[in-house]
Amino acid sequence: MGPEVIGFSFPNDVHVTWSLMIVMYPYITGLVAGAFVVSSLYHVFNRQELKPIGRLSLVASFAFLLFAPLPLLFHLGHPERALNIMVTPNFSSAMAAFGFIYGFYFLLVLGEIWLVYRKDIIDRARAARGFRRRLYKILALGVYDDSPEALRIDKRIVIILAAIGIPAACILHGYVGFMFGSVKANALWSTPLMPVIFLFSAITSGIAMVLVIYATVQRFAAKPISGECIQSLCRYLWLFAIVTVTLELLEVLSLSYERNEEWLVVSILYRDHLAFSFIGLQMVFGSLIPIILLGIVVLMRKYLTDPLRNMIAFVAASILLIQVMAMRWNVVIGGQIFSKSFRGFREAYRPELFGREGVVVAVLIMVAPFVVLALINRVLPLAYDEKREAARG
Amino acid sequence: MKESQTTSLPRREFMRKAAETLGGIAVVVCASGGLGTLLADQQHKKGAPKPGVGGKGQQVGVPHEYDPTHHRYVYLIDVTKCIGCGACVRACGKENDVPEGFFRTWIERYIVSTDGEHVDIDSPNGGKDGFQPKVTGFEVAKAFFVPKICNHCTQTPCVQLCPVGASYRSPDGVVLVDETRCIGCGYCVQACPFGSRFIHPKTHTASKCTLCYHRITRGLNPACVDACPTGTRQFGDRERKGDPVWKQVVSGKVHVLKPELLTEPNAYYLGLSYEVR
Ligand code: SF4
Ligand code: SF4
């Protein structure tokens, strides 16, 4: 039994070829890119108030990076051939770029993390005993030069890497948007705005994720949360959320105004098929509410106590994380529930619960980066300790 | 190779003639029930080699002497002749072992109201079982069937987007998928504006019309062309001198699907109405 179809669909168009996994894929890559951009705000642009999350955001970016290809692998009909993307790439394909961009980015982030933590690793290698000592020795890669001169050089390289990382992050995620934007067959996807929207919403999700992780980590470590840091994150988050939502709305607006063939199907799609996930979740709940909340944080700073502000920020960031997820869903799934006949829709797609591309796998993939973060935390504490940092100078 | 061409020509001509006469009968029978479809199936069985030549799916052996650079295939669909019997869809299904619920070719039925405002379109099971009479809520001005296949586009988005080069366009103009290289990402399925592709539920690779590559490289027609009792579907080779199909295409008034997308289809339509996308 196939899905129920309203109107006329091409008979092959009733299958949702890109499943929940392809919703996860841009979501996770977006977090990678976004978190990296946040870390660069500190490392490159030297926003001192963001120091507490300078390293954390880098490590978070890495944790998500580790799992970014996983949804793709789960999705592929032949995951065992996945490396062919790099062995026999077809350079006219946007997707072929993934392997290379990913590989490059991976090395970049790894290198930057190592440099940023090098001093810590050396200190710990010297202080620890037994197994832990061996572990830190391995992590130190045999380099024990922590003279001020060496550390200065480290810092320089970090700035360079972080600076290269910004365009790299933009390419990484812009390319994900391009993968959709370049499909001219699809009325919903094929707009030049698509990569830009993806990029901005990626940065939004990255900032939101870093904020949430930072607040959580500090709480668990019983360390104070820096009000300055949260305030600053809120400002960036507010800005990027507004730009993202504006772009998202602009796209709908121009489609509706041009009234091309696409609008025939896109209008019905938004009105009837994505009413909940687009209008309700993405626009009203996901955008309006957090933008108001963040507006309060940014504009009414004087009237808010620290705990209250942190709380509002935490809630707004969490909602924005849902917003971005909803956006990915609406683009990826929304783009597949209408037929390329532009005349038919299939009933709503519901992902399977179990199974390779199901909800359980998606949740596990989403949880995995946090497990990695917890593990990293045991080796190199993620919480920001002001006193220790002050002692280090 | 030359030889196979010359021998296949008269046969093809004969088939066309036979199809035309048979088609006349079939139209009558079709109206009275599913007999026409039966008839067409019979004809397919007689005219075509055993199904499964060249194996299943798209990995098909090509004869050694076949040189793809000496051919450029065209496909012509004369919409005015189609009776919606679905013989082609069934023939394709058998020939290429097409999984249930997926289609390498299908038939669409269009019913247009007298005020031109209502267009009722359907394609039950891809037209595989023919079409049942339909009662519409409006007065009917015209009704017609439109067979669809992969257009074997010259500027094909599906090949452009394939990350590993598993989708490719052969020099003879046929767009094919290398099953042993396809990673099953489904990007090409998204990229095809015509809904011609699908991910095969068993092989987990992209699948589509090959113009029966295992047959045409042996000088035969695609199975759907041989199965069509009315001559709606015609197959030609523009590299062949005086090819009647190509002649109709260049000298007649033909149309392609979604021309605005500039994919340059090699499947042409005669008598296509504007309602069709
Ligand atoms: S019709 Fe679709 S599958 Fe066939 S060549 Fe054109 S784009 Fe590719
Ligand atoms: S599904 Fe196969 S043929 Fe299609 S784009 Fe992906 S790898 Fe290429």
XYZ file of C-alpha atoms in Angstrom, chain A residues 7-8 10-13 15 17-18 75-79 81-82 84-85 88-90 92-96 178-180 182-186 189 261 264 336 340-343, chain B residues 101-103 106 108 121 123 148 159-165 179-187 189-195 197-199 203-205 258 260-261 275 277:
84
model
C -4.279 15.526 -6.804
C -2.042 14.063 -9.450
C 3.933 11.255 -11.043
C 3.750 7.632 -9.996
C 7.388 7.531 -8.861
C 6.973 10.708 -6.859
C 8.167 7.920 -2.316
C 13.603 9.298 -1.084
C 15.353 11.578 1.368
C 20.803 6.908 4.365
C 22.912 5.562 1.515
C 21.646 2.478 -0.248
C 25.251 1.313 -0.419
C 27.184 2.805 2.491
C 30.662 2.481 -1.400
C 30.579 5.807 0.425
C 33.722 6.415 -3.825
C 32.633 9.994 -3.363
C 35.806 8.634 -8.112
C 34.239 12.032 -7.561
C 32.136 13.600 -10.237
C 29.976 18.555 -11.478
C 28.114 17.254 -8.435
C 27.679 19.371 -5.340
C 27.549 16.261 -3.216
C 30.963 15.094 -4.395
C 23.643 24.570 -2.384
C 22.923 20.845 -2.547
C 19.268 21.736 -2.244
C 20.840 23.639 -7.105
C 18.097 21.105 -7.745
C 16.196 22.895 -10.443
C 13.550 20.206 -10.554
C 12.315 21.138 -7.104
C 14.516 24.118 -3.128
C 4.479 27.841 -11.598
C 0.933 26.751 -7.429
C 9.332 15.867 -1.271
C 7.168 17.346 -9.702
C 3.924 17.334 -11.637
C 3.205 20.390 -9.436
C -0.275 19.008 -9.116
C 4.791 0.342 -7.409
C 7.715 1.812 -9.368
C 7.751 2.782 -13.013
C 3.781 5.068 -17.251
C -1.252 9.529 -17.661
C -5.446 13.678 -14.277
C -2.424 7.298 -13.616
C 5.930 9.001 -20.250
C 23.971 12.973 -14.495
C 25.281 16.355 -13.506
C 24.424 15.762 -9.859
C 25.546 12.186 -9.373
C 28.422 12.432 -6.895
C 30.251 9.319 -8.048
C 29.555 9.367 -11.749
C 24.588 -0.333 -10.614
C 27.987 -1.370 -9.394
C 28.988 2.224 -8.691
C 25.757 3.791 -7.528
C 25.891 4.533 -3.808
C 22.135 4.926 -3.571
C 22.171 8.513 -2.372
C 19.020 9.362 -4.309
C 20.306 12.723 -5.456
C 15.956 10.998 -8.079
C 15.567 14.487 -6.675
C 17.205 16.033 -9.704
C 15.019 14.537 -12.400
C 12.224 17.009 -13.110
C 10.079 14.340 -14.729
C 9.896 11.734 -11.995
C 13.907 7.758 -11.520
C 13.486 5.783 -8.348
C 15.592 3.895 -5.863
C 19.202 -3.292 -5.237
C 19.069 0.021 -3.324
C 20.487 1.744 -6.362
C 9.094 21.038 -19.476
C 11.649 25.746 -19.873
C 14.048 23.654 -17.829
C -2.074 20.801 -19.885
C 3.722 18.878 -17.645
